[in-house]
mmCIF file of C-alpha atoms in Angstrom:
data_model
loop_
_atom_site.group_PDB
_atom_site.id
_atom_site.type_symbol
_atom_site.label_atom_id
_atom_site.label_comp_id
_atom_site.label_asym_id
_atom_site.label_seq_id
_atom_site.Cartn_x
_atom_site.Cartn_y
_atom_site.Cartn_z
ATOM 1 C CA MET E 86 -126.747 -84.365 -33.448
ATOM 2 C CA SER E 87 -128.233 -87.849 -33.717
ATOM 3 C CA SER E 88 -127.898 -90.299 -30.848
ATOM 4 C CA VAL E 89 -126.238 -92.902 -33.100
ATOM 5 C CA ILE E 90 -123.415 -90.476 -33.972
ATOM 6 C CA ARG E 91 -123.098 -89.267 -30.392
ATOM 7 C CA SER E 92 -122.683 -92.844 -29.128
ATOM 8 C CA ALA E 93 -119.868 -93.701 -31.577
ATOM 9 C CA ARG E 94 -116.161 -93.139 -31.086
ATOM 10 C CA PHE E 95 -114.206 -91.261 -33.755
ATOM 11 C CA SER E 96 -110.545 -91.943 -34.477
ATOM 12 C CA VAL E 97 -107.906 -91.148 -37.111
ATOM 13 C CA LEU E 98 -105.499 -93.231 -39.192
ATOM 14 C CA ASP E 99 -102.800 -91.190 -40.920
ATOM 15 C CA ARG E 100 -100.689 -93.013 -43.515
ATOM 16 C CA SER E 101 -97.929 -90.384 -43.714
ATOM 17 C CA ARG E 102 -98.661 -89.698 -47.362
ATOM 18 C CA ILE E 103 -95.900 -87.828 -49.172
ATOM 19 C CA ARG E 104 -97.085 -84.759 -51.073
ATOM 20 C CA GLU E 105 -95.679 -83.455 -54.338
ATOM 21 C CA GLY E 106 -93.130 -80.756 -53.531
ATOM 22 C CA HIS E 107 -92.469 -82.205 -50.085
ATOM 23 C CA THR E 108 -90.283 -84.957 -48.641
ATOM 24 C CA GLY E 109 -90.767 -88.188 -46.717
ATOM 25 C CA PRO E 110 -89.306 -86.715 -43.515
ATOM 26 C CA GLU E 111 -91.780 -83.823 -43.809
ATOM 27 C CA ALA E 112 -94.629 -86.329 -44.143
ATOM 28 C CA LEU E 113 -93.599 -88.043 -40.922
ATOM 29 C CA ARG E 114 -93.388 -84.741 -39.081
ATOM 30 C CA ASP E 115 -96.810 -83.810 -40.512
ATOM 31 C CA THR E 116 -98.187 -87.034 -39.030
ATOM 32 C CA VAL E 117 -96.896 -86.162 -35.574
ATOM 33 C CA GLY E 118 -98.264 -82.629 -35.892
ATOM 34 C CA LEU E 119 -101.669 -83.920 -36.988
ATOM 35 C CA ALA E 120 -101.762 -86.215 -33.964
ATOM 36 C CA ARG E 121 -101.396 -83.221 -31.679
ATOM 37 C CA GLU E 122 -104.240 -81.439 -33.461
ATOM 38 C CA VAL E 123 -106.702 -84.340 -33.430
ATOM 39 C CA GLU E 124 -105.925 -84.974 -29.761
ATOM 40 C CA ARG E 125 -106.894 -81.359 -29.064
ATOM 41 C CA LEU E 126 -110.095 -81.882 -31.037
ATOM 42 C CA GLY E 127 -111.062 -84.856 -28.894
ATOM 43 C CA TYR E 128 -110.583 -87.871 -31.177
ATOM 44 C CA HIS E 129 -110.273 -91.230 -29.430
ATOM 45 C CA ARG E 130 -107.296 -92.875 -31.201
ATOM 46 C CA PHE E 131 -104.529 -91.946 -33.609
ATOM 47 C CA TRP E 132 -103.059 -94.782 -35.651
ATOM 48 C CA VAL E 133 -100.220 -95.045 -38.169
ATOM 49 C CA ALA E 134 -99.650 -97.543 -40.983
ATOM 50 C CA GLU E 135 -97.000 -99.817 -42.486
ATOM 51 C CA HIS E 136 -95.944 -99.593 -46.153
ATOM 52 C CA HIS E 137 -92.622 -100.661 -47.659
ATOM 53 C CA GLY E 138 -90.991 -99.309 -50.813
ATOM 54 C CA VAL E 139 -93.948 -97.095 -51.779
ATOM 55 C CA PRO E 140 -92.921 -93.742 -53.355
ATOM 56 C CA GLY E 141 -95.976 -91.967 -51.966
ATOM 57 C CA VAL E 142 -95.896 -93.230 -48.362
ATOM 58 C CA ALA E 143 -93.267 -92.432 -45.707
ATOM 59 C CA GLY E 144 -94.724 -94.596 -42.929
ATOM 60 C CA SER E 145 -92.596 -97.757 -43.116
ATOM 61 C CA ALA E 146 -91.937 -98.383 -39.393
ATOM 62 C CA PRO E 147 -95.253 -98.042 -37.536
ATOM 63 C CA THR E 148 -94.098 -98.883 -34.017
ATOM 64 C CA VAL E 149 -91.273 -96.342 -34.282
ATOM 65 C CA LEU E 150 -93.667 -93.694 -35.573
ATOM 66 C CA ALA E 151 -96.248 -94.602 -32.923
ATOM 67 C CA ALA E 152 -93.598 -93.957 -30.257
ATOM 68 C CA ALA E 153 -92.958 -90.495 -31.705
ATOM 69 C CA VAL E 154 -96.703 -89.778 -31.777
ATOM 70 C CA ALA E 155 -97.198 -90.983 -28.205
ATOM 71 C CA GLY E 156 -94.265 -88.880 -27.036
ATOM 72 C CA ALA E 157 -95.740 -85.773 -28.675
ATOM 73 C CA THR E 158 -99.236 -86.248 -27.209
ATOM 74 C CA ARG E 159 -100.642 -86.763 -23.725
ATOM 75 C CA THR E 160 -104.042 -88.468 -23.686
ATOM 76 C CA ILE E 161 -105.058 -89.823 -27.099
ATOM 77 C CA ARG E 162 -104.697 -93.564 -27.649
ATOM 78 C CA VAL E 163 -101.908 -94.383 -30.108
ATOM 79 C CA GLY E 164 -101.462 -97.452 -32.253
ATOM 80 C CA THR E 165 -101.025 -99.075 -35.613
ATOM 81 C CA GLY E 166 -103.391 -99.635 -38.490
ATOM 82 C CA GLY E 167 -101.590 -101.806 -38.765
ATOM 83 C CA VAL E 168 -98.438 -103.771 -38.284
ATOM 84 C CA MET E 169 -98.434 -106.343 -41.103
ATOM 85 C CA LEU E 170 -97.766 -109.452 -39.073
ATOM 86 C CA PRO E 171 -96.600 -111.693 -41.959
ATOM 87 C CA ASN E 172 -93.660 -109.294 -42.467
ATOM 88 C CA HIS E 173 -92.298 -109.833 -38.938
ATOM 89 C CA ARG E 174 -91.502 -112.410 -36.299
ATOM 90 C CA PRO E 175 -94.311 -112.357 -33.688
ATOM 91 C CA LEU E 176 -91.784 -112.225 -30.822
ATOM 92 C CA VAL E 177 -90.263 -109.011 -32.188
ATOM 93 C CA VAL E 178 -93.707 -107.435 -32.635
ATOM 94 C CA ALA E 179 -94.640 -108.432 -29.084
ATOM 95 C CA GLU E 180 -91.437 -106.912 -27.728
ATOM 96 C CA GLN E 181 -92.014 -103.668 -29.622
ATOM 97 C CA PHE E 182 -95.523 -103.262 -28.256
ATOM 98 C CA GLY E 183 -94.339 -104.266 -24.801
ATOM 99 C CA VAL E 184 -91.844 -101.409 -24.907
ATOM 100 C CA LEU E 185 -94.516 -98.983 -26.168
ATOM 101 C CA GLU E 186 -96.968 -99.996 -23.440
ATOM 102 C CA SER E 187 -94.237 -99.719 -20.808
ATOM 103 C CA LEU E 188 -93.348 -96.195 -21.915
ATOM 104 C CA PHE E 189 -96.951 -95.023 -22.472
ATOM 105 C CA PRO E 190 -99.082 -97.188 -20.159
ATOM 106 C CA GLY E 191 -102.772 -97.461 -20.955
ATOM 107 C CA ARG E 192 -102.527 -95.604 -24.270
ATOM 108 C CA VAL E 193 -101.280 -98.176 -26.789
ATOM 109 C CA ASP E 194 -103.312 -100.178 -29.356
ATOM 110 C CA MET E 195 -102.000 -103.050 -31.473
ATOM 111 C CA GLY E 196 -103.720 -103.034 -34.879
ATOM 112 C CA LEU E 197 -102.596 -106.043 -36.944
ATOM 113 C CA GLY E 198 -102.949 -106.833 -40.650
ATOM 114 C CA ARG E 199 -102.225 -109.829 -42.861
ATOM 115 C CA SER E 200 -100.875 -108.115 -45.983
ATOM 116 C CA VAL E 201 -97.387 -108.742 -47.328
ATOM 117 C CA GLY E 202 -95.294 -106.447 -49.562
ATOM 118 C CA PHE E 203 -97.048 -104.599 -52.392
ATOM 119 C CA THR E 204 -94.676 -105.852 -55.137
ATOM 120 C CA ASP E 205 -92.530 -108.912 -55.808
ATOM 121 C CA GLY E 206 -89.407 -106.807 -55.224
ATOM 122 C CA VAL E 207 -90.598 -105.628 -51.809
ATOM 123 C CA ARG E 208 -91.561 -109.160 -50.816
ATOM 124 C CA ARG E 209 -88.131 -110.435 -51.805
ATOM 125 C CA ALA E 210 -86.474 -107.635 -49.824
ATOM 126 C CA LEU E 211 -88.556 -108.596 -46.779
ATOM 127 C CA GLY E 212 -87.796 -112.281 -47.272
ATOM 128 C CA ARG E 213 -91.506 -113.004 -47.602
ATOM 129 C CA GLY E 214 -93.862 -114.465 -50.181
ATOM 130 C CA LYS E 215 -97.576 -114.098 -50.875
ATOM 131 C CA ASP E 216 -98.245 -117.408 -49.105
ATOM 132 C CA ASP E 217 -97.000 -115.995 -45.800
ATOM 133 C CA ALA E 218 -100.339 -114.206 -45.401
ATOM 134 C CA GLU E 219 -102.016 -117.621 -45.171
ATOM 135 C CA ASP E 220 -100.331 -118.209 -41.799
ATOM 136 C CA PHE E 221 -101.828 -115.071 -40.255
ATOM 137 C CA ALA E 222 -104.099 -116.897 -37.780
ATOM 138 C CA ALA E 223 -101.182 -118.909 -36.397
ATOM 139 C CA GLN E 224 -98.940 -115.832 -36.312
ATOM 140 C CA LEU E 225 -101.638 -113.932 -34.426
ATOM 141 C CA ASP E 226 -102.023 -116.737 -31.894
ATOM 142 C CA GLU E 227 -98.248 -116.843 -31.365
ATOM 143 C CA LEU E 228 -98.116 -113.065 -30.909
ATOM 144 C CA LEU E 229 -100.870 -113.045 -28.291
ATOM 145 C CA GLY E 230 -99.156 -115.958 -26.562
ATOM 146 C CA TRP E 231 -96.111 -113.824 -25.856
ATOM 147 C CA PHE E 232 -98.322 -111.493 -23.785
ATOM 148 C CA ARG E 233 -99.790 -114.448 -21.866
ATOM 149 C CA GLY E 234 -96.453 -116.217 -21.363
ATOM 150 C CA THR E 235 -97.613 -119.389 -23.120
ATOM 151 C CA SER E 236 -94.877 -119.850 -25.702
ATOM 152 C CA PRO E 237 -93.828 -123.507 -25.990
ATOM 153 C CA THR E 238 -90.232 -122.355 -26.565
ATOM 154 C CA GLY E 239 -89.741 -121.605 -22.882
ATOM 155 C CA VAL E 240 -88.655 -118.079 -23.882
ATOM 156 C CA HIS E 241 -90.327 -115.102 -22.203
ATOM 157 C CA ALA E 242 -90.937 -111.817 -24.016
ATOM 158 C CA ARG E 243 -89.573 -108.870 -22.055
ATOM 159 C CA PRO E 244 -91.102 -106.491 -21.041
ATOM 160 C CA THR E 245 -94.237 -107.773 -22.787
ATOM 161 C CA GLU E 246 -95.337 -110.714 -20.684
ATOM 162 C CA GLY E 247 -98.203 -109.805 -18.368
ATOM 163 C CA LEU E 248 -98.982 -106.503 -20.094
ATOM 164 C CA THR E 249 -102.304 -105.755 -21.784
ATOM 165 C CA VAL E 250 -102.171 -104.087 -25.192
ATOM 166 C CA PRO E 251 -105.582 -104.202 -26.927
ATOM 167 C CA PRO E 252 -105.271 -106.098 -30.241
ATOM 168 C CA PHE E 253 -107.369 -105.288 -33.322
ATOM 169 C CA VAL E 254 -107.562 -107.261 -36.579
ATOM 170 C CA LEU E 255 -107.692 -105.420 -39.892
ATOM 171 C CA ALA E 256 -110.350 -107.405 -41.734
ATOM 172 C CA MET E 257 -109.027 -107.851 -45.252
ATOM 173 C CA GLY E 258 -110.226 -111.047 -46.957
ATOM 174 C CA GLU E 259 -110.275 -113.722 -44.260
ATOM 175 C CA GLY E 260 -109.638 -111.205 -41.507
ATOM 176 C CA ALA E 261 -113.263 -111.181 -40.302
ATOM 177 C CA THR E 262 -113.228 -114.927 -39.676
ATOM 178 C CA ILE E 263 -109.859 -114.771 -37.937
ATOM 179 C CA ALA E 264 -110.948 -111.842 -35.738
ATOM 180 C CA ALA E 265 -114.148 -113.661 -34.751
ATOM 181 C CA ARG E 266 -112.402 -116.933 -33.903
ATOM 182 C CA ALA E 267 -109.735 -115.138 -31.863
ATOM 183 C CA GLY E 268 -112.330 -113.003 -30.072
ATOM 184 C CA LEU E 269 -110.744 -109.708 -31.095
ATOM 185 C CA PRO E 270 -112.098 -106.306 -32.179
ATOM 186 C CA MET E 271 -112.256 -105.881 -35.953
ATOM 187 C CA VAL E 272 -111.464 -102.936 -38.224
ATOM 188 C CA ILE E 273 -113.186 -103.142 -41.612
ATOM 189 C CA GLY E 274 -113.303 -100.922 -44.731
ATOM 190 C CA ASP E 275 -113.979 -99.434 -47.077
ATOM 191 C CA LEU E 276 -117.048 -97.241 -46.985
ATOM 192 C CA ARG E 277 -117.452 -97.310 -50.780
ATOM 193 C CA ASP E 278 -118.616 -100.947 -50.796
ATOM 194 C CA ARG E 279 -121.272 -100.846 -48.104
ATOM 195 C CA ASP E 280 -122.828 -104.222 -48.975
ATOM 196 C CA ARG E 281 -119.504 -106.052 -48.721
ATOM 197 C CA MET E 282 -118.724 -104.261 -45.476
ATOM 198 C CA ARG E 283 -122.069 -105.252 -43.999
ATOM 199 C CA ARG E 284 -121.596 -108.900 -45.004
ATOM 200 C CA GLY E 285 -118.163 -108.932 -43.348
ATOM 201 C CA ILE E 286 -119.558 -107.435 -40.146
ATOM 202 C CA ASP E 287 -122.462 -109.911 -40.029
ATOM 203 C CA HIS E 288 -120.018 -112.776 -40.594
ATOM 204 C CA TYR E 289 -117.834 -111.506 -37.769
ATOM 205 C CA ARG E 290 -120.674 -111.082 -35.288
ATOM 206 C CA ASP E 291 -122.203 -114.467 -36.106
ATOM 207 C CA ARG E 292 -118.923 -116.301 -35.460
ATOM 208 C CA PHE E 293 -117.497 -114.238 -32.610
ATOM 209 C CA ARG E 294 -116.095 -116.196 -29.666
ATOM 210 C CA PRO E 295 -115.533 -114.269 -26.414
ATOM 211 C CA SER E 296 -111.899 -114.138 -25.336
ATOM 212 C CA PRO E 297 -109.740 -112.610 -22.611
ATOM 213 C CA TRP E 298 -109.257 -109.691 -25.010
ATOM 214 C CA ALA E 299 -112.925 -108.960 -25.777
ATOM 215 C CA SER E 300 -116.149 -110.321 -24.274
ATOM 216 C CA GLU E 301 -118.303 -109.225 -27.212
ATOM 217 C CA PRO E 302 -117.877 -108.104 -30.839
ATOM 218 C CA TYR E 303 -116.403 -104.663 -31.414
ATOM 219 C CA VAL E 304 -116.565 -103.177 -34.910
ATOM 220 C CA VAL E 305 -114.559 -100.249 -36.252
ATOM 221 C CA VAL E 306 -115.522 -99.060 -39.757
ATOM 222 C CA SER E 307 -112.766 -97.258 -41.629
ATOM 223 C CA GLY E 308 -112.701 -95.017 -44.662
ATOM 224 C CA THR E 309 -112.436 -91.537 -46.096
ATOM 225 C CA VAL E 310 -114.527 -88.734 -44.608
ATOM 226 C CA ALA E 311 -114.166 -85.247 -46.101
ATOM 227 C CA VAL E 312 -116.059 -82.257 -44.688
ATOM 228 C CA ALA E 313 -115.928 -78.713 -46.068
ATOM 229 C CA GLY E 314 -117.995 -75.569 -46.472
ATOM 230 C CA THR E 315 -119.401 -76.693 -49.831
ATOM 231 C CA PRO E 316 -119.832 -80.070 -51.573
ATOM 232 C CA GLU E 317 -117.365 -78.950 -54.237
ATOM 233 C CA GLU E 318 -114.666 -78.152 -51.678
ATOM 234 C CA ALA E 319 -115.208 -81.494 -49.984
ATOM 235 C CA ARG E 320 -114.888 -83.312 -53.313
ATOM 236 C CA ARG E 321 -111.595 -81.543 -54.023
ATOM 237 C CA LEU E 322 -110.204 -83.050 -50.817
ATOM 238 C CA LEU E 323 -110.717 -86.473 -52.426
ATOM 239 C CA VAL E 324 -109.049 -85.625 -55.750
ATOM 240 C CA PRO E 325 -105.327 -86.188 -54.913
ATOM 241 C CA GLU E 326 -105.856 -89.633 -53.386
ATOM 242 C CA ALA E 327 -108.276 -90.694 -56.121
ATOM 243 C CA TRP E 328 -105.757 -89.753 -58.814
ATOM 244 C CA SER E 329 -102.854 -91.453 -57.012
ATOM 245 C CA MET E 330 -104.892 -94.636 -56.686
ATOM 246 C CA ALA E 331 -105.848 -94.483 -60.362
ATOM 247 C CA TYR E 332 -102.188 -93.979 -61.282
ATOM 248 C CA SER E 333 -101.118 -96.958 -59.193
ATOM 249 C CA ARG E 334 -103.737 -99.168 -60.850
ATOM 250 C CA THR E 335 -102.570 -98.182 -64.337
ATOM 251 C CA HIS E 336 -98.806 -97.760 -63.766
ATOM 252 C CA GLY E 337 -98.029 -100.129 -60.868
ATOM 253 C CA SER E 338 -96.557 -97.483 -58.568
ATOM 254 C CA PHE E 339 -98.294 -95.399 -55.896
ATOM 255 C CA PRO E 340 -97.020 -91.813 -56.311
ATOM 256 C CA PRO E 341 -96.935 -88.784 -54.006
ATOM 257 C CA LEU E 342 -100.169 -86.842 -53.691
ATOM 258 C CA PRO E 343 -100.493 -84.044 -56.277
ATOM 259 C CA PRO E 344 -102.365 -80.776 -55.721
ATOM 260 C CA ALA E 345 -106.011 -81.034 -56.711
ATOM 261 C CA GLU E 346 -105.683 -78.252 -59.281
ATOM 262 C CA ARG E 347 -102.971 -80.161 -61.157
ATOM 263 C CA VAL E 348 -105.115 -83.277 -61.324
ATOM 264 C CA GLU E 349 -108.109 -81.304 -62.559
ATOM 265 C CA ALA E 350 -105.993 -79.969 -65.443
ATOM 266 C CA LEU E 351 -104.877 -83.440 -66.603
ATOM 267 C CA SER E 352 -106.199 -85.331 -69.609
ATOM 268 C CA LEU E 353 -106.905 -88.891 -68.492
ATOM 269 C CA ASN E 354 -107.447 -91.844 -70.791
ATOM 270 C CA ALA E 355 -110.564 -93.982 -70.415
ATOM 271 C CA LYS E 356 -108.961 -96.528 -68.093
ATOM 272 C CA GLU E 357 -107.419 -93.867 -65.852
ATOM 273 C CA ARG E 358 -110.696 -91.938 -65.817
ATOM 274 C CA GLY E 359 -112.609 -95.019 -64.738
ATOM 275 C CA PHE E 360 -110.327 -95.707 -61.766
ATOM 276 C CA TYR E 361 -110.261 -92.012 -60.883
ATOM 277 C CA GLU E 362 -114.047 -91.631 -60.855
ATOM 278 C CA SER E 363 -114.328 -94.836 -58.839
ATOM 279 C CA GLY E 364 -111.995 -93.319 -56.244
ATOM 280 C CA LEU E 365 -114.208 -90.263 -55.952
ATOM 281 C CA SER E 366 -117.500 -92.128 -55.655
ATOM 282 C CA GLY E 367 -119.017 -93.612 -52.544
ATOM 283 C CA GLN E 368 -116.892 -91.659 -50.067
ATOM 284 C CA LEU E 369 -118.439 -89.738 -47.186
ATOM 285 C CA ALA E 370 -117.984 -86.174 -48.400
ATOM 286 C CA GLY E 371 -119.889 -82.906 -48.261
ATOM 287 C CA THR E 372 -120.987 -80.193 -45.877
ATOM 288 C CA GLU E 373 -121.526 -80.816 -42.163
ATOM 289 C CA ASP E 374 -125.218 -81.574 -42.667
ATOM 290 C CA GLU E 375 -124.562 -83.904 -45.611
ATOM 291 C CA VAL E 376 -121.803 -85.852 -43.858
ATOM 292 C CA ALA E 377 -123.845 -86.102 -40.653
ATOM 293 C CA HIS E 378 -126.667 -87.709 -42.636
ATOM 294 C CA GLN E 379 -124.233 -90.099 -44.375
ATOM 295 C CA LEU E 380 -122.530 -91.040 -41.112
ATOM 296 C CA GLU E 381 -125.832 -91.727 -39.417
ATOM 297 C CA ALA E 382 -126.784 -94.077 -42.258
ATOM 298 C CA VAL E 383 -123.457 -95.947 -42.068
ATOM 299 C CA LEU E 384 -123.651 -96.377 -38.297
ATOM 300 C CA GLU E 385 -127.267 -97.518 -38.414
ATOM 301 C CA GLU E 386 -126.522 -100.001 -41.221
ATOM 302 C CA THR E 387 -123.423 -101.482 -39.607
ATOM 303 C CA GLY E 388 -124.016 -101.073 -35.887
ATOM 304 C CA ALA E 389 -120.341 -100.112 -35.632
ATOM 305 C CA GLN E 390 -119.070 -98.734 -32.340
ATOM 306 C CA GLU E 391 -116.299 -96.643 -33.895
ATOM 307 C CA VAL E 392 -115.330 -94.770 -37.072
ATOM 308 C CA LEU E 393 -111.655 -94.707 -38.118
ATOM 309 C CA VAL E 394 -111.121 -91.840 -40.554
ATOM 310 C CA THR E 395 -108.383 -92.440 -43.145
ATOM 311 C CA THR E 396 -108.532 -89.261 -45.243
ATOM 312 C CA SER E 397 -105.379 -88.138 -47.098
ATOM 313 C CA THR E 398 -105.025 -85.067 -49.311
ATOM 314 C CA HIS E 399 -102.423 -82.577 -50.533
ATOM 315 C CA ASP E 400 -103.808 -79.494 -48.761
ATOM 316 C CA ARG E 401 -102.976 -80.012 -45.080
ATOM 317 C CA GLU E 402 -104.921 -76.933 -43.951
ATOM 318 C CA ALA E 403 -108.040 -78.197 -45.717
ATOM 319 C CA LEU E 404 -107.477 -81.624 -44.153
ATOM 320 C CA LEU E 405 -107.270 -80.175 -40.662
ATOM 321 C CA ASP E 406 -110.371 -78.061 -41.320
ATOM 322 C CA SER E 407 -112.179 -81.250 -42.341
ATOM 323 C CA TYR E 408 -111.207 -82.919 -39.066
ATOM 324 C CA ARG E 409 -112.395 -79.844 -37.148
ATOM 325 C CA ARG E 410 -115.760 -79.942 -38.903
ATOM 326 C CA LEU E 411 -116.072 -83.687 -38.337
ATOM 327 C CA ALA E 412 -115.289 -83.201 -34.647
ATOM 328 C CA THR E 413 -118.203 -80.779 -34.482
ATOM 329 C CA ILE E 414 -120.503 -83.303 -36.180
ATOM 330 C CA ALA E 415 -119.404 -85.996 -33.721
ATOM 331 C CA GLY E 416 -119.872 -83.700 -30.720
ATOM 332 C CA LEU E 417 -116.232 -84.021 -29.652
ATOM 333 C CA ASP E 418 -115.261 -81.521 -26.968
ATOM 334 C CA GLY E 419 -112.408 -79.948 -28.917
ATOM 335 C CA GLY E 420 -114.443 -79.638 -32.093
ATOM 336 C CA THR E 421 -117.302 -77.909 -30.323
ATOM 337 C CA ALA E 422 -114.913 -75.442 -28.712
ATOM 338 C CA THR E 423 -113.132 -74.767 -31.999
ATOM 339 C CA ARG E 424 -116.291 -74.040 -33.981
ATOM 340 C CA ARG E 425 -117.996 -71.779 -31.419
#
């Protein structure tokens, strides 16, 4: 194992993807079960996401789901990737994370994003508009102020004030600049556009200002990593998500994940095929040796301290096997024990 891989942390983001033939409640329970497994394998963090009104995603309340994950595990850090701050009042978000940190001290992360609802209907239901994302920097500052007790309102967030919950910024669009100015760790994707990722990381490091939250830049690269016994098996792990993404780009709705064999039997038109092939390309996928080589290249190019794996697929057993194999590549204690 290379020293650059051995020195990096490896973590997991599970988006509670609904699978064809299964339900949203099952997807949430699958997320909790996966958290237990990746904790056993030795991963550093387990994060959950926020999506509203999406047919293929059950994870709509990340702090609630994070509480369930933390309650079902013992040592792994638990957090959000992320809470979409423009959708919420910063005081409420601060209170939620204050409760989480109080119940699970020293294990909670606060990953924050600037996206608003996926469609006009969802944004209306949330009482938000696209322009609300433009206030993200101010919302972030207000949120962090509740932990420091600096709100000009004279109100104090309970039990949040005085607690330390590590904040991370999901670097979409202007996120790298905002993370740098606030002096916060940054999560950046995706691995398919390596040049853009590298530019964002360089921008972040060049403009980083030390803060009470972080004395130096901290970069987490996120994306799909699929490991299997053969390159073909690894590629099949990517098929359900690639097709669902292609469908959403051509039909405007993100559907549940289909089995790979059903996708492979479909006849796609030229536009669908283009989006589908794009979803399959550029991902980190292959055998252990192939993925180790790809990971080493990514970590050397970016200088990232951590990899956040975001893989989703229909076959949960194949997904767990992929995480086992990746744990072995990364030299995680649980992965080494599992593969002996």
